[in-house]
XYZ file of C-alpha atoms in Angstrom:
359
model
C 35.051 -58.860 34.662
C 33.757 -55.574 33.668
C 35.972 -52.328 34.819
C 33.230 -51.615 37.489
C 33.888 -54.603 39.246
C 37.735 -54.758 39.376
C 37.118 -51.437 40.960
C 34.982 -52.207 43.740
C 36.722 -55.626 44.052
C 40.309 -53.814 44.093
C 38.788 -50.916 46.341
C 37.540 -53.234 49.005
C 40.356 -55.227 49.518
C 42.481 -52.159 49.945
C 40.350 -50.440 52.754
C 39.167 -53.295 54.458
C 41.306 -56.335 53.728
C 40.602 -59.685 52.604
C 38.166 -60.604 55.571
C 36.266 -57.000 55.447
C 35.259 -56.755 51.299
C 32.720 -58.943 51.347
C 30.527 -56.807 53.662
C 31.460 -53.505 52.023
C 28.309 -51.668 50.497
C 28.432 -51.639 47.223
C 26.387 -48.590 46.875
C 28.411 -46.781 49.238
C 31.504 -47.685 46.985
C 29.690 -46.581 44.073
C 29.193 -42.984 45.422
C 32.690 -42.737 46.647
C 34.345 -43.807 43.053
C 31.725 -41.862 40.788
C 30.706 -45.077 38.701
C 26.746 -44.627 39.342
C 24.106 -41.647 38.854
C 21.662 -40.369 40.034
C 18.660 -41.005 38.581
C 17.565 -38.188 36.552
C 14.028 -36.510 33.898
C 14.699 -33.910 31.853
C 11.618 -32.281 31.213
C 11.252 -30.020 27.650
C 7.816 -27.972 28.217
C 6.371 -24.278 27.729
C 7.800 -21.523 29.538
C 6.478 -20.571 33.321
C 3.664 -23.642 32.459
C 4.532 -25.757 35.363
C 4.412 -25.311 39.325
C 7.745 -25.512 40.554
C 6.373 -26.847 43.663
C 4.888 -29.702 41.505
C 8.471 -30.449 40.361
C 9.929 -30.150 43.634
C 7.507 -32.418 45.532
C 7.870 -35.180 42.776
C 12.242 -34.935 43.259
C 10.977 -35.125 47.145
C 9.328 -38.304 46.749
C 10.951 -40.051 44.121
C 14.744 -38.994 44.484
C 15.040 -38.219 40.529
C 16.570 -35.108 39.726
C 14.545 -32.930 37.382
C 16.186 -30.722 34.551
C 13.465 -28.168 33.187
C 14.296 -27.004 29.777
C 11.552 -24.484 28.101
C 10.156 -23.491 24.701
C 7.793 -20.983 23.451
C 5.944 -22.645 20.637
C 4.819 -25.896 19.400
C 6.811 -25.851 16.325
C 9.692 -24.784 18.234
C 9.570 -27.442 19.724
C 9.393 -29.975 17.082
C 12.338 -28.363 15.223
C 14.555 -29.622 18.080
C 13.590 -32.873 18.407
C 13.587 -33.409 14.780
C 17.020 -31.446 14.750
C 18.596 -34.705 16.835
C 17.669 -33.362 20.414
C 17.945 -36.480 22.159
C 18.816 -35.357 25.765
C 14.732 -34.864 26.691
C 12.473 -37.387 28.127
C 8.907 -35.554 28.452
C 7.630 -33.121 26.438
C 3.948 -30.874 26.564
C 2.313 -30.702 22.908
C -0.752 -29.571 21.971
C -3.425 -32.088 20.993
C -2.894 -31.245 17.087
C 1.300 -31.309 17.522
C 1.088 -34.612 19.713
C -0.975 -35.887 15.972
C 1.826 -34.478 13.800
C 4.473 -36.040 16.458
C 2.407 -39.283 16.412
C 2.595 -39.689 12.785
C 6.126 -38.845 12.744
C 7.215 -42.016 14.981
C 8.622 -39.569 17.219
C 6.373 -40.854 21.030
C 6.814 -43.395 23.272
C 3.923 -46.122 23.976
C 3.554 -45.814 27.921
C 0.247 -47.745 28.386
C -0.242 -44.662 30.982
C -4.236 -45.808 30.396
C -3.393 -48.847 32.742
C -2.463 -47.257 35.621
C -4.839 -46.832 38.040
C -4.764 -43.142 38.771
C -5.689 -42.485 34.952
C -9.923 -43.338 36.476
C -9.262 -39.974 37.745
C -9.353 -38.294 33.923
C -12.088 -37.130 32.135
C -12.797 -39.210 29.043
C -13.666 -36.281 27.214
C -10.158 -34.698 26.981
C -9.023 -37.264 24.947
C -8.541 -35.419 21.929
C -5.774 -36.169 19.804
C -6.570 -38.474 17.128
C -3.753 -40.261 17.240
C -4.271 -41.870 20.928
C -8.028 -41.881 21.189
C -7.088 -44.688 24.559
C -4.467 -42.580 26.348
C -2.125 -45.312 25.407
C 0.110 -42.901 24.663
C 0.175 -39.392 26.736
C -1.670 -38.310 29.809
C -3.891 -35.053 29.281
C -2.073 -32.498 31.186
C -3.552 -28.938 31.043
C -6.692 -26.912 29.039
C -7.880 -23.101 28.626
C -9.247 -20.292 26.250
C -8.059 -17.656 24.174
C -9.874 -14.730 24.979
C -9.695 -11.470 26.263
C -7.530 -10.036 28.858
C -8.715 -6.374 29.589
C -8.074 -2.494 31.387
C -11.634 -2.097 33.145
C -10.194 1.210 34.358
C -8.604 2.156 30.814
C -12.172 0.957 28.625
C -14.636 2.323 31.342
C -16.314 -1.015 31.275
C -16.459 -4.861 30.760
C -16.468 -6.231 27.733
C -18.468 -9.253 26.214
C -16.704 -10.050 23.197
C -14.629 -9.009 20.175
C -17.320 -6.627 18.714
C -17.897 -4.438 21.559
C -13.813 -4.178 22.299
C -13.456 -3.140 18.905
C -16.464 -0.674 19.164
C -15.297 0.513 22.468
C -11.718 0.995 21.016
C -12.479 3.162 18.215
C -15.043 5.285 20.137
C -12.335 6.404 22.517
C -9.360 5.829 20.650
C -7.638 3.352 22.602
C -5.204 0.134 21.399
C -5.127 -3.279 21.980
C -3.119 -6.273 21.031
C -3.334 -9.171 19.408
C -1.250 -12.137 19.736
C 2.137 -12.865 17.526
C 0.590 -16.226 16.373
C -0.698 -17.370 13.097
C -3.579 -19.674 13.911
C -4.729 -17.794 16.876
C -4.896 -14.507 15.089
C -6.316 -16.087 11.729
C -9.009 -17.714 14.575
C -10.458 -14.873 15.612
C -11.028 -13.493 11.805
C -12.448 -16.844 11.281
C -14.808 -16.839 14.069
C -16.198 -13.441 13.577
C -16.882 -14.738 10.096
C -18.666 -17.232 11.084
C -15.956 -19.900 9.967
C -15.093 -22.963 11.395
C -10.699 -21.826 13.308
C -9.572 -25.686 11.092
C -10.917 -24.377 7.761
C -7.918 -24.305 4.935
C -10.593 -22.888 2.270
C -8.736 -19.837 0.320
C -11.838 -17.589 0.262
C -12.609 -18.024 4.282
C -8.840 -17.291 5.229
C -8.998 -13.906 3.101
C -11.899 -12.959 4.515
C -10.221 -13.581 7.645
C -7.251 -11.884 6.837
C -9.644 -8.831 5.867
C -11.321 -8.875 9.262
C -7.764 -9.067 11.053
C -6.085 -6.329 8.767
C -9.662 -4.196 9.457
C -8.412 -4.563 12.962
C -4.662 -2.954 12.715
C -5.394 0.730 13.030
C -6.156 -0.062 16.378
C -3.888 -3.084 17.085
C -0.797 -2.032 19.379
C 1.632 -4.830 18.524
C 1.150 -8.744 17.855
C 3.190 -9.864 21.018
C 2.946 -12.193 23.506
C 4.348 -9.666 26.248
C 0.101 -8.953 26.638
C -0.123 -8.931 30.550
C 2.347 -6.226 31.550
C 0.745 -4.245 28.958
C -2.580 -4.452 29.616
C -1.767 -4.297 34.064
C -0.146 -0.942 33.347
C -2.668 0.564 31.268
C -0.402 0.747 28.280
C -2.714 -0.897 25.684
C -6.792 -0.935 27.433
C -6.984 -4.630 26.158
C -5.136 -8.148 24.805
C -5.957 -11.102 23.227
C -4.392 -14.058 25.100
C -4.570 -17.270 26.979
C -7.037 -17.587 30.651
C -3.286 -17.908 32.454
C -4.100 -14.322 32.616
C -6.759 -14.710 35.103
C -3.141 -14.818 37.733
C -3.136 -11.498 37.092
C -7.343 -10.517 37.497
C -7.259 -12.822 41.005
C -4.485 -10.220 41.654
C -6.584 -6.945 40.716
C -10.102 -7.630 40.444
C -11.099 -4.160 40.540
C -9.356 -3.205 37.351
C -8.863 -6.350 35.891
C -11.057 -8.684 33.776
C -10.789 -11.787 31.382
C -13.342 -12.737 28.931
C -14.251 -15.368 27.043
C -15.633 -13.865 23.377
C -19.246 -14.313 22.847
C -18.796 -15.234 19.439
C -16.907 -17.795 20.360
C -13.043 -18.874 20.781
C -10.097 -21.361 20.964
C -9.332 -23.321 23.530
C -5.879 -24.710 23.684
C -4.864 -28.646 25.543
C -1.604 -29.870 26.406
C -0.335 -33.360 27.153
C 2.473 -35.012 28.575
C 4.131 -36.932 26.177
C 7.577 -39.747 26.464
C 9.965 -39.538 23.395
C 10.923 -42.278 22.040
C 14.175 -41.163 22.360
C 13.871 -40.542 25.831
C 17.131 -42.184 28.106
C 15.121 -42.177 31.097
C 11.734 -43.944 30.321
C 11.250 -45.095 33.770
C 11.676 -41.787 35.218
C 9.365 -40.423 32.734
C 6.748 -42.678 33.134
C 6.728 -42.194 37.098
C 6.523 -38.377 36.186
C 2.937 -39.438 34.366
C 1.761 -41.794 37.131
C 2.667 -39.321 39.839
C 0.358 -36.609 37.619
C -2.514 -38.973 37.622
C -2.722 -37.547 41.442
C -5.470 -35.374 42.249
C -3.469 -34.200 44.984
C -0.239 -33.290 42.331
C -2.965 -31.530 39.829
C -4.917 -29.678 41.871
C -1.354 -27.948 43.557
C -0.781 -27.469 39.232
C -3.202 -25.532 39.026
C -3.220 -23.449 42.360
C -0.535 -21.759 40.456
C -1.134 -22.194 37.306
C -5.123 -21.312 36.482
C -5.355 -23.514 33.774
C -8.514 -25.768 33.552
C -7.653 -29.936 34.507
C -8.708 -32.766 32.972
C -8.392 -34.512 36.631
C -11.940 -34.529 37.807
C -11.218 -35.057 41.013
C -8.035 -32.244 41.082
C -10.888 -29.676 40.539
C -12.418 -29.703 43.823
C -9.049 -29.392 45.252
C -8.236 -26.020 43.893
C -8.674 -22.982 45.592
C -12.023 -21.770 45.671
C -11.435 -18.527 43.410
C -10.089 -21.462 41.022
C -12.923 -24.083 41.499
C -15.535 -20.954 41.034
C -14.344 -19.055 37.529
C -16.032 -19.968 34.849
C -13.397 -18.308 33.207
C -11.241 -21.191 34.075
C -13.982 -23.961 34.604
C -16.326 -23.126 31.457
C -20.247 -23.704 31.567
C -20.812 -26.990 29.069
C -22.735 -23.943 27.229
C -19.696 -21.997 26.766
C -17.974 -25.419 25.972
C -19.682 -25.316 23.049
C -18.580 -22.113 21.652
C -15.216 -23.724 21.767
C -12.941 -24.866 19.026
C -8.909 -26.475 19.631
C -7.070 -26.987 16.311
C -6.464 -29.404 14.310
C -3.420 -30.650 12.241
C -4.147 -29.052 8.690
C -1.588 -30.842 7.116
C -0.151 -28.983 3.743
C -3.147 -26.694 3.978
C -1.139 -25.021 6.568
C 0.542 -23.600 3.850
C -2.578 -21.757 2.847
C -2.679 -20.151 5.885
C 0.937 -19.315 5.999
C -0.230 -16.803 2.774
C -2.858 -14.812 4.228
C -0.680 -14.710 7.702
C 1.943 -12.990 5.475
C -0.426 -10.719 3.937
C -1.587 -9.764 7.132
C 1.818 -8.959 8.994
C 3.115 -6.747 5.876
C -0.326 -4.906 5.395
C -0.085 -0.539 5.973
């Protein structure tokens, strides 16, 4: 007999008698000695990248208790896991980390493909490499990497890199550029004419020209872009279309652009360690995601793009309408998401040095 059940066998007989026990709930008993819990996810994503509503409504209907835990970086991320983290059950990587965490035995097989809510994804947001099916993760969330900008500040919209830069110098105002590696390396690649996955030595120097070309007028690498750039403080930023919370906000002196010469775009999906403890809550959490319903509310919030096709015409109309958020298949095209590079990463880690330290 296992030391549960001498409990609840012990515990009956002593408030109810002999005759009573048998009709005691055992659940009931269970809550008053302490012996079960809850049922529980513990959710490890980006910071301020979910709805808390979305969270709430799925504790609502399921009666697990989520525990939100938060990073700020892909590799951040990684470190922990691979550190012995063993506490989390979902986590959001990028398309090219979910590869490196793929090949690293590190995700759970959740056959999410089967379910039937997964019809409701678009085919064409199955990037990573690794789980060309979906057998694996469940695409969660897309954007760009463009331009957040001061109308008031630059005296005018602007179309791309070029003209901010042009516009900059002319009235000799800052921007920013973000505190990351292979975003800021992107843009000298793009404006190159280079391909944002390229490892060659003489591309990523003349990348690292273009971007060190750039710091005169550069106000800080930082992610801290939007209160910058809202109070007029720098008259531009380079960051992620989540900024468009702020331009629905301020439209008059507000804007977000995507560059004409092109940009990144960045996709997370939900993921299930393997070392998860609470598989069955996690894989609920991706079913109940599937939702169009659950997506769309996501995004109301969020003003990332979806890869639930039917979420989209859920979404508020200034949401459903940007093109900012929702781009054109043309500007589709101009798009590029990274890839795992592998130990050519280190080749990038040079040039990113050479960059930071340059006068």
């Amino acid at each position: 007999m296992t030391k549960a059940s001498r409990v609840v066998r012990a515990t009956r007989a002593k408030l109810f008698g002999p005759a009573r026990a048998a009709a005691f709930s055992l659940s009931a008993l269970i809550a008053m000695t302490g012996l079960g819990h809850a049922a529980e996810l513990n959710i490890y994503n980006w910071g301020e990248y979910i709805n808390p509503a979305v969270l709430k409504k799925f504790e609502e209907e399921t009666q697990i208790k989520v525990n939100l835990s938060t990073y700020s970086s892909n590799e951040e991320m990684l470190a922990k896991i691979q550190g012995g983290a063993t506490g989390y059950d979902v986590v959001f990587p990028s398309v090219h980390m979910q590869d490196i965490m793929s090949k690293l035995d590190l995700l759970e097989k959740t056959d999410i493909n089967a379910y039937e809510g997964f019809k409701n994804i678009d085919p064409a947001f199955l990037r990573a490499k690794s789980d060309p099916k979906g057998e694996f993760c469940l695409p969660y969330a897309f954007g760009t990497v463009g331009i957040v900008y001061n109308r008031k500040v630059l005296g005018k919209d602007v179309v791309g890199w070029k003209d901010l830069i042009a516009t900059v110098k002319e009235k000799g105002l800052k921007f920013t550029l973000l505190d990351d590696m292979r975003e800021v390396l992107a843009v000298g690649l793009i404006l190159n004419g280079h391909k944002v996955n390229s490892t060659d030595p003489a591309e990523l120097q003349q990348a690292a020209d273009t971007i060190i070309a750039m710091k005169p007028d550069v106000a800080a690498f930082t992610y801290d872009t939007r209160p910058m750039v809202q109070s007029g403080d720098v008259a531009a930023g380079h960051f992620f279309v989540g900024a468009m919370v702020d331009v629905f906000a301020n439209q008059k002196d507000l804007g977000y652009v995507i560059p004409e010469e092109g940009a990144t775009m960045y996709q997370e999906d939900i993921c299930v360690l393997k070392t998860a403890p609470n598989k069955d809550s996690a894989i609920k959490f991706l079913q109940f995601y599937t939702r169009p319903e659950v997506a769309a509310l996501n995004v109301s919030q969020q003003t990332n793009g979806t890869a639930n096709v039917p979420a989209r015409q859920l979404t508020p109309d200034q949401i459903k309408n940007s093109k900012e958020i929702n781009p054109t298949p043309e500007t589709m095209q101009r798009l590029q998401i990274f890839e795992d590079l592998g130990s050519g990463v280190r080749q990038l880690d040079r040039v990113w040095t050479k960059v930071k330290t340059a006068q």
